[in-house]
Coordinates of C-alpha atoms and ligand atoms in Angstrom, one line a residue:
M1 CA 159.4 25.9 91.6
T2 CA 157.3 26.6 88.5
N3 CA 154.2 24.6 87.9
T4 CA 153.5 23.5 84.3
Q5 CA 149.7 23.8 85.0
H6 CA 150.3 27.5 84.6
S7 CA 151.5 29.5 81.5
P8 CA 154.1 32.1 82.1
V9 CA 152.7 35.5 83.3
T10 CA 154.0 39.0 83.0
V11 CA 152.9 41.6 85.5
L12 CA 153.2 45.3 84.5
G13 CA 153.0 47.6 87.5
L14 CA 154.5 46.9 90.9
G15 CA 152.5 49.1 93.1
A16 CA 150.9 47.6 96.3
M17 CA 148.4 45.6 94.2
G18 CA 150.9 44.5 91.5
K19 CA 153.3 43.2 94.1
A20 CA 150.5 41.3 95.9
L21 CA 149.5 39.6 92.6
V22 CA 153.1 38.7 91.8
Q23 CA 153.5 37.1 95.2
A24 CA 150.4 35.0 94.8
F25 CA 151.5 33.9 91.3
L26 CA 155.0 33.0 92.6
K27 CA 153.5 31.1 95.6
G28 CA 151.4 29.1 93.1
G29 CA 154.4 28.2 91.0
V30 CA 153.7 30.6 88.1
A31 CA 156.8 31.7 86.1
T32 CA 156.4 35.4 86.5
T33 CA 158.2 38.3 84.7
V34 CA 157.8 41.8 86.2
W35 CA 158.2 45.4 85.1
N36 CA 157.6 48.7 86.7
R37 CA 157.9 52.2 85.3
T38 CA 160.2 53.3 88.2
P39 CA 163.0 50.8 88.6
G40 CA 164.0 49.3 91.9
K41 CA 160.6 48.0 93.2
D42 CA 161.2 44.4 92.3
G43 CA 164.0 43.4 94.7
E44 CA 161.9 41.2 97.0
L45 CA 160.0 39.7 94.1
V46 CA 163.1 38.8 92.2
A47 CA 164.5 37.2 95.4
A48 CA 161.3 35.2 95.5
G49 CA 161.7 33.9 92.0
A50 CA 160.4 36.6 89.6
V51 CA 162.3 37.6 86.5
S52 CA 162.9 41.4 86.2
A53 CA 162.5 43.0 82.8
A54 CA 164.2 46.3 82.0
T55 CA 161.6 47.4 79.4
V56 CA 157.9 46.8 78.8
G57 CA 158.8 45.0 75.6
D58 CA 161.1 42.6 77.4
A59 CA 158.5 42.0 80.0
V60 CA 155.8 41.2 77.4
R61 CA 158.0 38.7 75.6
G62 CA 158.4 36.8 78.9
G63 CA 154.7 36.0 79.5
E64 CA 151.9 34.4 77.6
L65 CA 149.3 36.2 79.8
V66 CA 150.2 39.9 80.3
V67 CA 148.6 41.5 83.3
A68 CA 148.4 45.3 83.5
V69 CA 147.9 46.6 87.1
L70 CA 148.6 50.2 86.8
L71 CA 147.2 53.4 88.3
D72 CA 144.5 54.2 85.8
H73 CA 143.2 54.0 82.2
A74 CA 145.7 56.7 81.0
S75 CA 148.7 54.9 82.4
V76 CA 147.6 51.7 80.7
H77 CA 147.6 53.4 77.3
E78 CA 150.9 55.2 78.1
T79 CA 152.5 51.8 78.9
L80 CA 150.9 49.7 76.2
D81 CA 150.5 51.9 73.1
P82 CA 154.2 52.0 72.3
I83 CA 154.4 48.1 72.4
A84 CA 151.0 47.3 70.8
A85 CA 152.7 45.5 67.9
E86 CA 154.6 43.2 70.3
L87 CA 151.4 42.4 72.2
K88 CA 149.8 41.0 68.9
G89 CA 148.8 37.4 69.4
K90 CA 149.3 37.7 73.2
Q91 CA 146.6 37.6 75.9
L92 CA 146.1 40.8 77.9
L93 CA 144.4 41.0 81.2
N94 CA 143.7 44.5 82.5
L95 CA 143.3 44.6 86.3
T96 CA 143.8 48.4 86.5
S97 CA 140.6 50.0 87.9
T98 CA 138.9 51.4 84.8
S99 CA 135.4 52.5 84.3
P100 CA 133.1 50.2 82.2
E101 CA 133.4 52.5 79.2
Q102 CA 137.2 52.7 79.6
S103 CA 137.3 48.9 79.8
R104 CA 135.3 48.7 76.6
E105 CA 137.6 51.2 74.9
L106 CA 140.6 49.0 75.9
A107 CA 138.9 46.0 74.5
R108 CA 138.4 47.9 71.2
W109 CA 142.0 49.1 71.2
A110 CA 143.2 45.5 71.8
A111 CA 141.0 44.0 69.1
G112 CA 142.3 46.7 66.7
H113 CA 145.9 45.4 67.4
G114 CA 145.1 41.7 67.3
I115 CA 145.4 41.3 71.0
E116 CA 143.0 39.0 73.0
F117 CA 141.6 41.0 75.9
L118 CA 140.1 40.2 79.3
D119 CA 139.2 42.9 81.9
G120 CA 139.1 42.3 85.6
G121 CA 137.9 43.9 88.8
I122 CA 139.7 43.2 92.0
M123 CA 137.3 43.0 95.0
A124 CA 140.1 42.9 97.6
V125 CA 142.9 44.9 99.1
P126 CA 146.5 43.8 98.5
S127 CA 146.8 41.9 101.8
M128 CA 143.7 39.8 100.9
I129 CA 145.1 38.6 97.5
G130 CA 145.3 34.8 97.4
A131 CA 143.4 34.5 100.7
E132 CA 139.9 33.7 101.8
G133 CA 137.5 36.5 100.8
S134 CA 139.5 37.8 97.8
S135 CA 137.1 37.9 94.8
M136 CA 137.9 38.7 91.2
L137 CA 135.4 39.7 88.5
Y138 CA 136.2 39.2 84.8
S139 CA 134.6 40.0 81.5
G140 CA 135.7 40.0 77.9
S141 CA 137.5 37.0 76.3
R142 CA 136.0 33.8 77.6
A143 CA 139.0 32.0 76.0
I144 CA 141.5 33.8 78.2
F145 CA 139.4 33.2 81.3
D146 CA 138.9 29.5 80.6
T147 CA 142.6 28.9 79.6
H148 CA 144.1 30.7 82.6
R149 CA 141.4 30.0 85.2
P150 CA 143.6 27.9 87.5
T151 CA 146.2 30.8 87.4
L152 CA 143.5 33.4 88.1
E153 CA 142.2 31.4 91.0
L154 CA 145.5 31.8 92.7
L155 CA 144.4 35.4 93.3
G156 CA 141.0 34.8 94.6
S157 CA 137.6 33.4 93.5
A158 CA 137.2 34.0 89.8
E159 CA 133.8 34.8 88.2
F160 CA 133.1 35.5 84.5
F161 CA 130.4 38.0 83.7
G162 CA 130.2 37.9 79.9
A163 CA 131.8 38.9 76.6
D164 CA 131.1 42.6 77.1
A165 CA 134.4 43.8 78.5
G166 CA 132.7 46.5 80.6
L167 CA 130.7 44.1 82.7
A168 CA 133.3 43.3 85.3
A169 CA 134.1 47.0 85.8
L170 CA 130.3 47.8 86.0
T171 CA 129.8 45.3 88.8
D172 CA 133.1 46.4 90.5
F173 CA 132.0 50.0 90.5
A174 CA 128.5 49.2 91.7
L175 CA 130.0 47.3 94.6
L176 CA 132.4 50.1 95.4
T177 CA 129.5 52.6 95.3
A178 CA 127.7 50.5 98.0
M179 CA 131.0 50.3 100.0
Y180 CA 131.7 54.0 100.0
S181 CA 128.2 54.8 101.2
M182 CA 128.6 52.3 104.0
F183 CA 131.9 53.7 105.0
G184 CA 130.5 57.3 104.8
G185 CA 127.7 56.2 107.1
F186 CA 130.2 54.6 109.5
F187 CA 132.2 57.9 109.6
Q188 CA 129.2 60.0 110.4
G189 CA 128.0 57.5 113.0
T190 CA 131.5 57.5 114.6
A191 CA 131.5 61.3 114.7
L192 CA 128.0 61.2 116.3
V193 CA 128.9 58.7 119.1
G194 CA 132.3 60.5 119.4
S195 CA 130.4 63.6 120.5
A196 CA 129.6 61.7 123.7
G197 CA 133.2 60.4 124.1
V198 CA 132.6 56.9 122.6
T199 CA 135.7 55.9 120.7
A200 CA 135.7 54.6 117.1
S201 CA 137.2 51.3 118.3
E202 CA 134.2 50.9 120.7
F203 CA 131.7 51.8 118.0
A204 CA 133.2 49.7 115.2
P205 CA 132.2 46.2 116.2
R206 CA 128.7 47.4 117.0
A207 CA 128.4 49.1 113.6
A208 CA 129.8 46.0 111.9
A209 CA 127.3 43.7 113.5
Y210 CA 124.4 46.0 112.7
M211 CA 125.4 46.4 109.1
V212 CA 125.6 42.6 108.7
A213 CA 122.2 42.3 110.3
M214 CA 120.7 45.0 108.1
S215 CA 122.2 43.6 104.9
Q216 CA 119.6 40.8 105.2
M217 CA 117.2 43.4 103.9
L218 CA 118.9 43.6 100.5
P219 CA 117.2 40.5 99.0
L220 CA 113.8 41.9 100.2
Y221 CA 114.5 45.3 98.7
A222 CA 115.7 43.6 95.5
R223 CA 112.5 41.7 95.1
V224 CA 110.4 44.9 95.2
I225 CA 112.9 46.8 92.9
D226 CA 112.8 44.0 90.3
S227 CA 108.9 43.9 90.5
G228 CA 108.8 47.6 89.6
D229 CA 105.8 47.9 92.0
Y230 CA 106.6 50.3 94.8
T231 CA 103.1 50.5 96.2
G232 CA 102.1 46.9 96.7
E233 CA 104.5 45.6 99.3
V234 CA 105.5 48.6 101.4
F235 CA 107.7 47.8 104.4
Q236 CA 108.7 51.5 105.0
D237 CA 107.3 54.2 102.9
L238 CA 109.1 57.4 101.8
V239 CA 107.3 59.7 104.3
F240 CA 108.3 57.3 107.2
T241 CA 111.8 57.2 105.9
K242 CA 112.0 61.0 105.5
S243 CA 111.0 61.5 109.1
G244 CA 113.8 59.1 110.2
L245 CA 116.4 60.8 108.0
D246 CA 115.2 64.2 109.2
A247 CA 115.7 63.0 112.8
L248 CA 119.2 61.7 112.0
R249 CA 120.2 65.1 110.4
Q250 CA 118.8 66.9 113.5
A251 CA 120.8 64.7 115.9
A252 CA 123.9 65.4 113.9
A253 CA 123.3 69.2 113.9
D254 CA 122.6 69.0 117.7
A255 CA 125.9 67.3 118.2
G256 CA 127.7 69.9 116.0
I257 CA 128.6 67.5 113.3
S258 CA 128.0 67.5 109.5
S259 CA 125.5 65.2 107.8
E260 CA 127.3 65.2 104.5
P261 CA 127.6 61.4 104.2
L262 CA 123.8 61.0 104.8
S263 CA 122.8 63.9 102.6
G264 CA 122.7 62.0 99.3
I265 CA 120.1 59.5 100.3
A266 CA 118.2 62.1 102.4
S267 CA 117.9 64.5 99.4
L268 CA 116.8 61.7 97.2
V269 CA 114.0 60.8 99.6
D270 CA 113.1 64.5 100.1
R271 CA 112.7 64.9 96.3
Q272 CA 110.4 61.9 96.0
V273 CA 108.2 63.0 98.8
A274 CA 108.1 66.6 97.3
E275 CA 107.1 65.0 94.0
G276 CA 104.1 63.3 95.7
H277 CA 105.5 59.7 96.1
G278 CA 105.4 59.7 99.9
A279 CA 103.3 56.5 100.1
A280 CA 105.6 54.6 97.9
A281 CA 108.2 52.2 99.3
F282 CA 111.8 53.4 100.1
E283 CA 113.0 51.1 97.4
R284 CA 111.5 53.5 94.8
S285 CA 114.7 55.4 95.3
V286 CA 116.3 53.2 92.7
A287 CA 113.8 54.3 90.1
A288 CA 114.3 58.0 91.2
L289 CA 118.0 57.7 90.4
R290 CA 117.4 56.7 86.8
K291 CA 117.6 59.6 84.5
S292 CA 115.0 59.1 81.8
Ligands
FVH1 N1 145.3 48.9 96.4 C1 144.0 48.6 96.5 O1 143.5 48.4 97.6 C2 143.1 48.6 95.3 C3 142.1 47.4 95.4 C4 141.2 47.4 94.2 C5 141.9 47.6 92.9 N2 142.9 48.7 92.9 C6 143.4 49.1 91.7 O2 144.6 48.4 91.3 C7 145.4 49.3 90.5 C8 146.8 49.4 91.1 O3 146.7 49.8 92.4 P1 147.9 49.8 93.4 O4 147.4 49.7 94.8 O5 149.0 48.9 92.9 O6 148.4 51.4 93.2 P2 149.8 52.0 93.5 O7 150.4 51.4 94.7 O8 149.5 53.5 93.5 O9 150.7 51.7 92.2 C9 150.4 52.3 90.9 C10 151.2 51.6 89.9 O10 151.0 52.2 88.6 C11 152.2 52.7 88.1 N3 152.0 53.9 87.2 C12 151.4 55.0 87.6 N4 151.3 55.8 86.5 C13 152.0 55.2 85.5 C14 152.2 55.6 84.2 N5 151.8 56.7 83.7 N6 152.9 54.7 83.4 C15 153.3 53.5 83.9 N7 153.1 53.1 85.2 C16 152.4 54.0 86.0 C17 153.1 53.0 89.3 O11 154.4 53.0 88.8 P3 155.5 53.9 89.6 O12 154.9 55.1 90.1 O13 156.1 53.0 90.7 O14 156.5 54.1 88.5 C18 152.7 51.8 90.1 O15 153.4 50.6 89.7 C19 144.7 50.7 90.5 O16 144.0 50.9 89.3 C20 143.8 50.6 91.7 O17 142.6 51.4 91.6 C21 143.8 48.6 94.0

């Protein structure tokens, strides 16, 4: 049954994420129209109450809030450019993963066509949508965010970052950067213990607990980074860190495995030591990443 608290929504794109969003909307009582480039992917959703649209234009007419959850930036333009005139006066939410600059470009494109625009970053996998732990980041039109907040909260926690449409994507990509480095480290660690017959399933809970424990360092690192003083409060200096990373690379070589996941941070530390910053704190690595 539809809930009048929510305006009708259109979802463009019924991949794994699009379907999960539609299911959460339907569960929350949102009147939902759906469209997908390749037909035939909406059977279950229609059975659950969604309205299937044969064309993007029909889909857009069905919703006040139009949500694009497509593959990439190019597919958003491919889908929306031909119907820009029909989107005029509507509210567009882009949940496709686009870079900060691509999100800003979409905001300019939307403004040029009289379309209100909100960009979003989904910090969840499809199975998490609508459940504890699903977090959604938004930036762009505050009016869209405020008007549809109860609807957006059906997907996960909703946080607004500001009028710059690129800010949600910026934070999304920063978090994904941290995530991929963590997974890369887990893969190398798994290969390392695997050389002694330890299974990934045995190692995973140990790694998870250790990473949670170590994440407590982040606020301490952040304090030093924000102070810009890398020589006052030094918990671990770059020479010390280099010797640890060298040992890890040697252990990997001894076990016959590659250190590729570790090589990014290791070469960053090597460079700083070579440049004479060995006594500075490990956190100076953030400054070393910035291209002047
Ligand atoms: N799945 C996830 O875990 C992540 C979590 C974080 C956010 N991402 C982003 O969400 C976008 C959609 O992801 P998805 O999981 O739904 O992706 P797919 O299952 O591969 O579905 C892709 C849909 O895009 C349609 N599509 C592709 N190219 C075009 C095009 N040129 N024109 C129109 N539609 C297009 C595709 O349609 P079809 O192939 O079935 O015809 C799917 O509906 C994505 O940005 C993630 O990075 C998900």
